[in-house]
């Protein structure tokens, strides 16, 4: 009876194909790295000093100016707001707050990417730290590998504190290797801090959909995100600071120094690719200082004086809307490793939003880049439609979605949504001219620029307008990942004027920057091209590659909603 050789004998006696022989050392290294990473763990003894937001913001210039602005408006409301739908304004607003801050800057983000745009912001932060401003940066740990690990060096600079939320053990050289080495704890790896908060002197804040990086400020040559933030002043800014403190002082927030040394971070720095790359990296401190100072001066010519913050028409902060508001924010315990992921253990930001939406009487306008309703949300939409509520949804098309897997989840529900009478609009990836902002020049608006010509557009805004009087802006998507796994933050504003402003920003995109998905007489889906666009209607996912369409067919029936 013939015997089957063992795996070891087969390997040792069978010649290796020449084409694959050179891969063996790399494979061995990868396996060794994975084994070592699998043995890695987070430190058990961590020095995590407790700190809190500025106690008396009214004693700062920003706090005094907010109070003066409220007095001038003659309002009884304690919070003021201004929408930011323009990519350039989103950047200059943050830079202006950095320059205006006298005491503290509290910055909380899911992702901060290391690129030229954020380096300009970092240099402004260094200047603020140099004049004594305390800077606390709280960053989710998922994207802090490879080039982006260089952001962590700020932790070792004067007046900076940087903590990583829900960190992953193991190396940071490669995102792929980080994911592979943490597959044993996939459930915890998927629970991420998705909050986005930027607060100056506990007086003025910015929150919304944007992370920090060139793609969020219209500067990428590839894809630029279309997004909306809200500038918030007064009591609501203090509420945002209180939520920041909850996360900052949570056991899941690890000071960078407890995880890495400055030398280890520097070792991850990618080598310069020639003289030009070395110049772009600006490794020489003198060159870095002069170049970044020049860039800051150029990009903020309209905001040269921090004291002029409230009266800067270029930053459009003059038209604040004072209105009642409520902060929705998830508890840090939602991310804990032993958290109940069924969504029943605590009310979440998305739960609160769904409860609010269920009370709609006339109309809902929903903007969500990743839109995976799930059964509960579908039942709610059905109830809204039975009561005659008009529901419009703007989301990404398959071509414009930077996370195609999320589109898989949305596609499952698309026909059922249309059967209910939900109006669906899908963002076009290819826009005319430059497009990185709601109301951009590509759609006949008045953008001040910001987008790199020829780039593609991807929707990233998270907004709900209800009954023309309630506006919600935040970090949440209407999907099960935001509802059950990620932590989120949102502001509910009750005011008809700012709700109408948000609608005016969004509706030009519905008309000229998106396909409307409908059912024809035979009940089949058709993508209607915008009127006057010279584009043709489509019977399949428009503008998407064959590979993406194939992925939709293969993955669609398999992956659970909460994973998308």
JSON list of C-alpha atoms in Angstrom, two decimals, residues 182-370:
[
{"chain": "A", "resi": 182, "resn": "UNK", "atom": "CA", "xyz": [-4.51, 40.82, 16.01]},
{"chain": "A", "resi": 183, "resn": "UNK", "atom": "CA", "xyz": [-6.96, 38.46, 14.33]},
{"chain": "A", "resi": 184, "resn": "UNK", "atom": "CA", "xyz": [-7.03, 36.42, 17.52]},
{"chain": "A", "resi": 185, "resn": "UNK", "atom": "CA", "xyz": [-8.86, 39.36, 19.11]},
{"chain": "A", "resi": 186, "resn": "UNK", "atom": "CA", "xyz": [-10.87, 40.47, 16.09]},
{"chain": "A", "resi": 187, "resn": "UNK", "atom": "CA", "xyz": [-13.90, 41.54, 18.13]},
{"chain": "A", "resi": 188, "resn": "UNK", "atom": "CA", "xyz": [-11.90, 44.07, 20.15]},
{"chain": "A", "resi": 189, "resn": "UNK", "atom": "CA", "xyz": [-9.96, 45.22, 17.08]},
{"chain": "A", "resi": 190, "resn": "UNK", "atom": "CA", "xyz": [-13.20, 46.21, 15.38]},
{"chain": "A", "resi": 191, "resn": "UNK", "atom": "CA", "xyz": [-14.45, 48.42, 18.23]},
{"chain": "A", "resi": 192, "resn": "UNK", "atom": "CA", "xyz": [-12.99, 51.83, 17.46]},
{"chain": "A", "resi": 193, "resn": "UNK", "atom": "CA", "xyz": [-13.23, 55.34, 18.89]},
{"chain": "A", "resi": 194, "resn": "UNK", "atom": "CA", "xyz": [-14.76, 57.24, 15.96]},
{"chain": "A", "resi": 195, "resn": "UNK", "atom": "CA", "xyz": [-15.36, 60.57, 17.77]},
{"chain": "A", "resi": 196, "resn": "UNK", "atom": "CA", "xyz": [-14.08, 63.78, 16.13]},
{"chain": "A", "resi": 197, "resn": "UNK", "atom": "CA", "xyz": [-13.68, 66.80, 18.41]},
{"chain": "A", "resi": 198, "resn": "UNK", "atom": "CA", "xyz": [-11.47, 69.90, 18.24]},
{"chain": "A", "resi": 199, "resn": "UNK", "atom": "CA", "xyz": [-11.85, 72.32, 21.20]},
{"chain": "A", "resi": 200, "resn": "UNK", "atom": "CA", "xyz": [-9.99, 75.58, 21.89]},
{"chain": "A", "resi": 201, "resn": "UNK", "atom": "CA", "xyz": [-9.94, 76.99, 25.45]},
{"chain": "A", "resi": 202, "resn": "UNK", "atom": "CA", "xyz": [-13.12, 75.04, 26.27]},
{"chain": "A", "resi": 203, "resn": "UNK", "atom": "CA", "xyz": [-14.97, 77.86, 24.47]},
{"chain": "A", "resi": 204, "resn": "UNK", "atom": "CA", "xyz": [-15.17, 77.08, 20.74]},
{"chain": "A", "resi": 205, "resn": "UNK", "atom": "CA", "xyz": [-15.23, 73.60, 19.19]},
{"chain": "A", "resi": 206, "resn": "UNK", "atom": "CA", "xyz": [-15.46, 71.88, 15.82]},
{"chain": "A", "resi": 207, "resn": "UNK", "atom": "CA", "xyz": [-17.10, 68.50, 15.35]},
{"chain": "A", "resi": 208, "resn": "UNK", "atom": "CA", "xyz": [-18.53, 66.54, 12.44]},
{"chain": "A", "resi": 209, "resn": "UNK", "atom": "CA", "xyz": [-17.36, 64.02, 9.90]},
{"chain": "A", "resi": 210, "resn": "UNK", "atom": "CA", "xyz": [-13.78, 65.05, 9.13]},
{"chain": "A", "resi": 211, "resn": "UNK", "atom": "CA", "xyz": [-10.63, 63.35, 10.35]},
{"chain": "A", "resi": 212, "resn": "UNK", "atom": "CA", "xyz": [-7.32, 65.19, 9.90]},
{"chain": "A", "resi": 213, "resn": "UNK", "atom": "CA", "xyz": [-5.53, 64.68, 6.58]},
{"chain": "A", "resi": 214, "resn": "UNK", "atom": "CA", "xyz": [-5.26, 66.04, 3.05]},
{"chain": "A", "resi": 215, "resn": "UNK", "atom": "CA", "xyz": [-8.24, 64.01, 1.76]},
{"chain": "A", "resi": 216, "resn": "UNK", "atom": "CA", "xyz": [-10.51, 65.78, 4.27]},
{"chain": "A", "resi": 217, "resn": "UNK", "atom": "CA", "xyz": [-9.34, 69.26, 3.29]},
{"chain": "A", "resi": 218, "resn": "UNK", "atom": "CA", "xyz": [-9.54, 68.95, -0.51]},
{"chain": "A", "resi": 219, "resn": "UNK", "atom": "CA", "xyz": [-5.80, 68.60, -1.09]},
{"chain": "A", "resi": 220, "resn": "UNK", "atom": "CA", "xyz": [-5.49, 65.01, -2.34]},
{"chain": "A", "resi": 221, "resn": "UNK", "atom": "CA", "xyz": [-4.64, 64.29, -5.96]},
{"chain": "A", "resi": 222, "resn": "UNK", "atom": "CA", "xyz": [-6.65, 61.07, -5.70]},
{"chain": "A", "resi": 223, "resn": "UNK", "atom": "CA", "xyz": [-9.90, 61.06, -3.73]},
{"chain": "A", "resi": 224, "resn": "UNK", "atom": "CA", "xyz": [-11.23, 64.00, -1.71]},
{"chain": "A", "resi": 225, "resn": "UNK", "atom": "CA", "xyz": [-13.98, 63.58, 0.86]},
{"chain": "A", "resi": 226, "resn": "UNK", "atom": "CA", "xyz": [-17.09, 65.76, 0.75]},
{"chain": "A", "resi": 227, "resn": "UNK", "atom": "CA", "xyz": [-17.93, 66.56, 4.34]},
{"chain": "A", "resi": 228, "resn": "UNK", "atom": "CA", "xyz": [-19.71, 68.88, 6.78]},
{"chain": "A", "resi": 229, "resn": "UNK", "atom": "CA", "xyz": [-18.52, 70.11, 10.18]},
{"chain": "A", "resi": 230, "resn": "UNK", "atom": "CA", "xyz": [-20.16, 72.42, 12.66]},
{"chain": "A", "resi": 231, "resn": "UNK", "atom": "CA", "xyz": [-18.41, 75.12, 14.69]},
{"chain": "A", "resi": 232, "resn": "UNK", "atom": "CA", "xyz": [-19.96, 75.16, 18.16]},
{"chain": "A", "resi": 233, "resn": "UNK", "atom": "CA", "xyz": [-19.47, 77.81, 20.84]},
{"chain": "A", "resi": 234, "resn": "UNK", "atom": "CA", "xyz": [-20.56, 78.28, 24.43]},
{"chain": "A", "resi": 235, "resn": "UNK", "atom": "CA", "xyz": [-22.16, 75.63, 26.62]},
{"chain": "A", "resi": 236, "resn": "UNK", "atom": "CA", "xyz": [-22.16, 72.96, 23.90]},
{"chain": "A", "resi": 237, "resn": "UNK", "atom": "CA", "xyz": [-18.38, 73.34, 23.56]},
{"chain": "A", "resi": 238, "resn": "UNK", "atom": "CA", "xyz": [-18.06, 72.64, 27.27]},
{"chain": "A", "resi": 239, "resn": "UNK", "atom": "CA", "xyz": [-20.23, 69.55, 26.84]},
{"chain": "A", "resi": 240, "resn": "UNK", "atom": "CA", "xyz": [-17.87, 68.35, 24.11]},
{"chain": "A", "resi": 241, "resn": "UNK", "atom": "CA", "xyz": [-14.92, 68.96, 26.43]},
{"chain": "A", "resi": 242, "resn": "UNK", "atom": "CA", "xyz": [-16.61, 66.93, 29.17]},
{"chain": "A", "resi": 243, "resn": "UNK", "atom": "CA", "xyz": [-16.98, 64.01, 26.77]},
{"chain": "A", "resi": 244, "resn": "UNK", "atom": "CA", "xyz": [-13.32, 64.39, 25.80]},
{"chain": "A", "resi": 245, "resn": "UNK", "atom": "CA", "xyz": [-12.32, 64.16, 29.46]},
{"chain": "A", "resi": 246, "resn": "UNK", "atom": "CA", "xyz": [-14.31, 60.94, 29.88]},
{"chain": "A", "resi": 247, "resn": "UNK", "atom": "CA", "xyz": [-12.33, 59.29, 27.09]},
{"chain": "A", "resi": 248, "resn": "UNK", "atom": "CA", "xyz": [-8.99, 60.87, 28.03]},
{"chain": "A", "resi": 249, "resn": "UNK", "atom": "CA", "xyz": [-9.12, 59.55, 31.60]},
{"chain": "A", "resi": 250, "resn": "UNK", "atom": "CA", "xyz": [-10.47, 56.13, 30.64]},
{"chain": "A", "resi": 251, "resn": "UNK", "atom": "CA", "xyz": [-8.30, 53.02, 31.22]},
{"chain": "A", "resi": 252, "resn": "UNK", "atom": "CA", "xyz": [-8.43, 52.34, 27.46]},
{"chain": "A", "resi": 253, "resn": "UNK", "atom": "CA", "xyz": [-6.48, 55.56, 26.78]},
{"chain": "A", "resi": 254, "resn": "UNK", "atom": "CA", "xyz": [-2.74, 54.78, 26.83]},
{"chain": "A", "resi": 255, "resn": "UNK", "atom": "CA", "xyz": [-0.06, 57.49, 26.82]},
{"chain": "A", "resi": 256, "resn": "UNK", "atom": "CA", "xyz": [2.19, 56.94, 23.79]},
{"chain": "A", "resi": 257, "resn": "UNK", "atom": "CA", "xyz": [5.20, 56.73, 26.12]},
{"chain": "A", "resi": 258, "resn": "UNK", "atom": "CA", "xyz": [3.74, 53.56, 27.66]},
{"chain": "A", "resi": 259, "resn": "UNK", "atom": "CA", "xyz": [3.72, 51.87, 24.25]},
{"chain": "A", "resi": 260, "resn": "UNK", "atom": "CA", "xyz": [6.69, 53.25, 22.28]},
{"chain": "A", "resi": 261, "resn": "UNK", "atom": "CA", "xyz": [9.82, 55.33, 22.56]},
{"chain": "A", "resi": 262, "resn": "UNK", "atom": "CA", "xyz": [10.62, 58.26, 20.31]},
{"chain": "A", "resi": 263, "resn": "UNK", "atom": "CA", "xyz": [13.48, 56.23, 18.83]},
{"chain": "A", "resi": 264, "resn": "UNK", "atom": "CA", "xyz": [11.12, 53.37, 17.93]},
{"chain": "A", "resi": 265, "resn": "UNK", "atom": "CA", "xyz": [8.77, 55.78, 16.19]},
{"chain": "A", "resi": 266, "resn": "UNK", "atom": "CA", "xyz": [11.64, 57.37, 14.27]},
{"chain": "A", "resi": 267, "resn": "UNK", "atom": "CA", "xyz": [12.77, 53.94, 13.11]},
{"chain": "A", "resi": 268, "resn": "UNK", "atom": "CA", "xyz": [9.42, 53.53, 11.31]},
{"chain": "A", "resi": 269, "resn": "UNK", "atom": "CA", "xyz": [10.00, 56.65, 9.24]},
{"chain": "A", "resi": 270, "resn": "UNK", "atom": "CA", "xyz": [10.05, 55.72, 5.54]},
{"chain": "A", "resi": 271, "resn": "UNK", "atom": "CA", "xyz": [13.40, 56.41, 3.85]},
{"chain": "A", "resi": 272, "resn": "UNK", "atom": "CA", "xyz": [13.48, 59.41, 1.50]},
{"chain": "A", "resi": 273, "resn": "UNK", "atom": "CA", "xyz": [13.18, 58.52, -2.19]},
{"chain": "A", "resi": 274, "resn": "UNK", "atom": "CA", "xyz": [15.89, 60.81, -3.54]},
{"chain": "A", "resi": 275, "resn": "UNK", "atom": "CA", "xyz": [16.70, 64.45, -3.02]},
{"chain": "A", "resi": 276, "resn": "UNK", "atom": "CA", "xyz": [13.21, 65.64, -3.89]},
{"chain": "A", "resi": 277, "resn": "UNK", "atom": "CA", "xyz": [11.62, 63.39, -1.29]},
{"chain": "A", "resi": 278, "resn": "UNK", "atom": "CA", "xyz": [14.17, 64.51, 1.27]},
{"chain": "A", "resi": 279, "resn": "UNK", "atom": "CA", "xyz": [13.17, 68.08, 0.56]},
{"chain": "A", "resi": 280, "resn": "UNK", "atom": "CA", "xyz": [9.50, 67.23, 0.92]},
{"chain": "A", "resi": 281, "resn": "UNK", "atom": "CA", "xyz": [10.20, 65.47, 4.21]},
{"chain": "A", "resi": 282, "resn": "UNK", "atom": "CA", "xyz": [11.96, 68.65, 5.38]},
{"chain": "A", "resi": 283, "resn": "UNK", "atom": "CA", "xyz": [14.17, 66.78, 7.81]},
{"chain": "A", "resi": 284, "resn": "UNK", "atom": "CA", "xyz": [16.32, 69.81, 8.52]},
{"chain": "A", "resi": 285, "resn": "UNK", "atom": "CA", "xyz": [14.68, 71.71, 11.43]},
{"chain": "A", "resi": 286, "resn": "UNK", "atom": "CA", "xyz": [15.50, 75.13, 10.00]},
{"chain": "A", "resi": 287, "resn": "UNK", "atom": "CA", "xyz": [14.04, 74.24, 6.62]},
{"chain": "A", "resi": 288, "resn": "UNK", "atom": "CA", "xyz": [10.99, 72.72, 8.31]},
{"chain": "A", "resi": 289, "resn": "UNK", "atom": "CA", "xyz": [10.36, 75.80, 10.39]},
{"chain": "A", "resi": 290, "resn": "UNK", "atom": "CA", "xyz": [10.68, 78.29, 7.53]},
{"chain": "A", "resi": 291, "resn": "UNK", "atom": "CA", "xyz": [8.67, 76.22, 5.05]},
{"chain": "A", "resi": 292, "resn": "UNK", "atom": "CA", "xyz": [5.80, 75.48, 7.40]},
{"chain": "A", "resi": 293, "resn": "UNK", "atom": "CA", "xyz": [5.64, 79.03, 8.70]},
{"chain": "A", "resi": 294, "resn": "UNK", "atom": "CA", "xyz": [5.37, 80.26, 5.12]},
{"chain": "A", "resi": 295, "resn": "UNK", "atom": "CA", "xyz": [2.64, 77.74, 4.39]},
{"chain": "A", "resi": 296, "resn": "UNK", "atom": "CA", "xyz": [0.71, 78.75, 7.49]},
{"chain": "A", "resi": 297, "resn": "UNK", "atom": "CA", "xyz": [0.98, 82.41, 6.59]},
{"chain": "A", "resi": 298, "resn": "UNK", "atom": "CA", "xyz": [-0.20, 81.76, 3.05]},
{"chain": "A", "resi": 299, "resn": "UNK", "atom": "CA", "xyz": [-3.14, 79.56, 4.01]},
{"chain": "A", "resi": 300, "resn": "UNK", "atom": "CA", "xyz": [-4.30, 81.84, 6.81]},
{"chain": "A", "resi": 301, "resn": "UNK", "atom": "CA", "xyz": [-3.82, 85.30, 5.37]},
{"chain": "A", "resi": 302, "resn": "UNK", "atom": "CA", "xyz": [-7.49, 85.95, 6.05]},
{"chain": "A", "resi": 303, "resn": "UNK", "atom": "CA", "xyz": [-7.06, 85.05, 9.73]},
{"chain": "A", "resi": 304, "resn": "UNK", "atom": "CA", "xyz": [-3.79, 86.74, 10.62]},
{"chain": "A", "resi": 305, "resn": "UNK", "atom": "CA", "xyz": [-5.11, 88.06, 13.90]},
{"chain": "A", "resi": 306, "resn": "UNK", "atom": "CA", "xyz": [-6.50, 85.60, 16.42]},
{"chain": "A", "resi": 307, "resn": "UNK", "atom": "CA", "xyz": [-8.42, 88.41, 18.09]},
{"chain": "A", "resi": 308, "resn": "UNK", "atom": "CA", "xyz": [-10.34, 88.90, 14.84]},
{"chain": "A", "resi": 309, "resn": "UNK", "atom": "CA", "xyz": [-11.81, 85.39, 15.04]},
{"chain": "A", "resi": 310, "resn": "UNK", "atom": "CA", "xyz": [-15.48, 86.30, 15.53]},
{"chain": "A", "resi": 311, "resn": "UNK", "atom": "CA", "xyz": [-15.39, 89.08, 12.92]},
{"chain": "A", "resi": 312, "resn": "UNK", "atom": "CA", "xyz": [-13.50, 87.27, 10.18]},
{"chain": "A", "resi": 313, "resn": "UNK", "atom": "CA", "xyz": [-15.85, 87.29, 7.20]},
{"chain": "A", "resi": 314, "resn": "UNK", "atom": "CA", "xyz": [-13.41, 85.10, 5.26]},
{"chain": "A", "resi": 315, "resn": "UNK", "atom": "CA", "xyz": [-13.91, 82.35, 7.85]},
{"chain": "A", "resi": 316, "resn": "UNK", "atom": "CA", "xyz": [-17.67, 83.01, 7.83]},
{"chain": "A", "resi": 317, "resn": "UNK", "atom": "CA", "xyz": [-17.80, 82.94, 11.61]},
{"chain": "A", "resi": 318, "resn": "UNK", "atom": "CA", "xyz": [-19.72, 86.19, 11.65]},
{"chain": "A", "resi": 319, "resn": "UNK", "atom": "CA", "xyz": [-23.05, 84.45, 10.98]},
{"chain": "A", "resi": 320, "resn": "UNK", "atom": "CA", "xyz": [-23.44, 82.31, 14.07]},
{"chain": "A", "resi": 321, "resn": "UNK", "atom": "CA", "xyz": [-26.84, 80.83, 14.80]},
{"chain": "A", "resi": 322, "resn": "UNK", "atom": "CA", "xyz": [-27.80, 80.72, 18.47]},
{"chain": "A", "resi": 323, "resn": "UNK", "atom": "CA", "xyz": [-30.10, 77.81, 19.18]},
{"chain": "A", "resi": 324, "resn": "UNK", "atom": "CA", "xyz": [-31.11, 75.09, 21.66]},
{"chain": "A", "resi": 325, "resn": "UNK", "atom": "CA", "xyz": [-28.94, 72.01, 21.33]},
{"chain": "A", "resi": 326, "resn": "UNK", "atom": "CA", "xyz": [-28.25, 68.57, 22.79]},
{"chain": "A", "resi": 327, "resn": "UNK", "atom": "CA", "xyz": [-25.06, 66.52, 22.68]},
{"chain": "A", "resi": 328, "resn": "UNK", "atom": "CA", "xyz": [-25.28, 62.82, 21.88]},
{"chain": "A", "resi": 329, "resn": "UNK", "atom": "CA", "xyz": [-22.12, 60.92, 22.75]},
{"chain": "A", "resi": 330, "resn": "UNK", "atom": "CA", "xyz": [-21.35, 57.28, 23.43]},
{"chain": "A", "resi": 331, "resn": "UNK", "atom": "CA", "xyz": [-19.79, 56.19, 26.69]},
{"chain": "A", "resi": 332, "resn": "UNK", "atom": "CA", "xyz": [-16.19, 54.97, 26.48]},
{"chain": "A", "resi": 333, "resn": "UNK", "atom": "CA", "xyz": [-17.37, 51.64, 27.91]},
{"chain": "A", "resi": 334, "resn": "UNK", "atom": "CA", "xyz": [-18.97, 50.91, 24.54]},
{"chain": "A", "resi": 335, "resn": "UNK", "atom": "CA", "xyz": [-15.43, 50.12, 23.29]},
{"chain": "A", "resi": 336, "resn": "UNK", "atom": "CA", "xyz": [-14.37, 47.99, 26.25]},
{"chain": "A", "resi": 337, "resn": "UNK", "atom": "CA", "xyz": [-13.26, 44.47, 25.40]},
{"chain": "A", "resi": 338, "resn": "UNK", "atom": "CA", "xyz": [-16.01, 42.96, 27.54]},
{"chain": "A", "resi": 339, "resn": "UNK", "atom": "CA", "xyz": [-18.71, 45.30, 26.25]},
{"chain": "A", "resi": 340, "resn": "UNK", "atom": "CA", "xyz": [-22.06, 43.87, 25.24]},
{"chain": "A", "resi": 341, "resn": "UNK", "atom": "CA", "xyz": [-22.06, 44.20, 21.44]},
{"chain": "A", "resi": 342, "resn": "UNK", "atom": "CA", "xyz": [-25.76, 43.44, 21.05]},
{"chain": "A", "resi": 343, "resn": "UNK", "atom": "CA", "xyz": [-26.53, 47.14, 21.50]},
{"chain": "A", "resi": 344, "resn": "UNK", "atom": "CA", "xyz": [-28.91, 46.39, 24.41]},
{"chain": "A", "resi": 345, "resn": "UNK", "atom": "CA", "xyz": [-26.55, 47.21, 27.28]},
{"chain": "A", "resi": 346, "resn": "UNK", "atom": "CA", "xyz": [-26.64, 50.98, 26.79]},
{"chain": "A", "resi": 347, "resn": "UNK", "atom": "CA", "xyz": [-28.31, 53.59, 24.64]},
{"chain": "A", "resi": 348, "resn": "UNK", "atom": "CA", "xyz": [-25.94, 54.73, 21.93]},
{"chain": "A", "resi": 349, "resn": "UNK", "atom": "CA", "xyz": [-25.60, 57.87, 19.82]},
{"chain": "A", "resi": 350, "resn": "UNK", "atom": "CA", "xyz": [-27.21, 56.09, 16.87]},
{"chain": "A", "resi": 351, "resn": "UNK", "atom": "CA", "xyz": [-30.00, 54.79, 19.11]},
{"chain": "A", "resi": 352, "resn": "UNK", "atom": "CA", "xyz": [-30.73, 58.38, 20.14]},
{"chain": "A", "resi": 353, "resn": "UNK", "atom": "CA", "xyz": [-30.69, 59.51, 16.53]},
{"chain": "A", "resi": 354, "resn": "UNK", "atom": "CA", "xyz": [-33.08, 56.73, 15.49]},
{"chain": "A", "resi": 355, "resn": "UNK", "atom": "CA", "xyz": [-35.44, 57.66, 18.31]},
{"chain": "A", "resi": 356, "resn": "UNK", "atom": "CA", "xyz": [-35.37, 61.27, 17.12]},
{"chain": "A", "resi": 357, "resn": "UNK", "atom": "CA", "xyz": [-35.98, 60.28, 13.50]},
{"chain": "A", "resi": 358, "resn": "UNK", "atom": "CA", "xyz": [-38.97, 58.16, 14.49]},
{"chain": "A", "resi": 359, "resn": "UNK", "atom": "CA", "xyz": [-40.73, 61.36, 15.57]},
{"chain": "A", "resi": 360, "resn": "UNK", "atom": "CA", "xyz": [-40.53, 62.97, 12.11]},
{"chain": "A", "resi": 361, "resn": "UNK", "atom": "CA", "xyz": [-43.85, 64.36, 10.92]},
{"chain": "A", "resi": 362, "resn": "UNK", "atom": "CA", "xyz": [-43.14, 65.68, 7.45]},
{"chain": "A", "resi": 363, "resn": "UNK", "atom": "CA", "xyz": [-39.72, 64.97, 5.98]},
{"chain": "A", "resi": 364, "resn": "UNK", "atom": "CA", "xyz": [-36.26, 63.55, 6.60]},
{"chain": "A", "resi": 365, "resn": "UNK", "atom": "CA", "xyz": [-33.07, 64.35, 4.69]},
{"chain": "A", "resi": 366, "resn": "UNK", "atom": "CA", "xyz": [-30.32, 61.85, 5.53]},
{"chain": "A", "resi": 367, "resn": "UNK", "atom": "CA", "xyz": [-26.68, 62.06, 4.45]},
{"chain": "A", "resi": 368, "resn": "UNK", "atom": "CA", "xyz": [-24.65, 58.97, 5.36]},
{"chain": "A", "resi": 369, "resn": "UNK", "atom": "CA", "xyz": [-21.64, 57.73, 3.38]},
{"chain": "A", "resi": 370, "resn": "UNK", "atom": "CA", "xyz": [-21.96, 54.19, 4.76]}
]
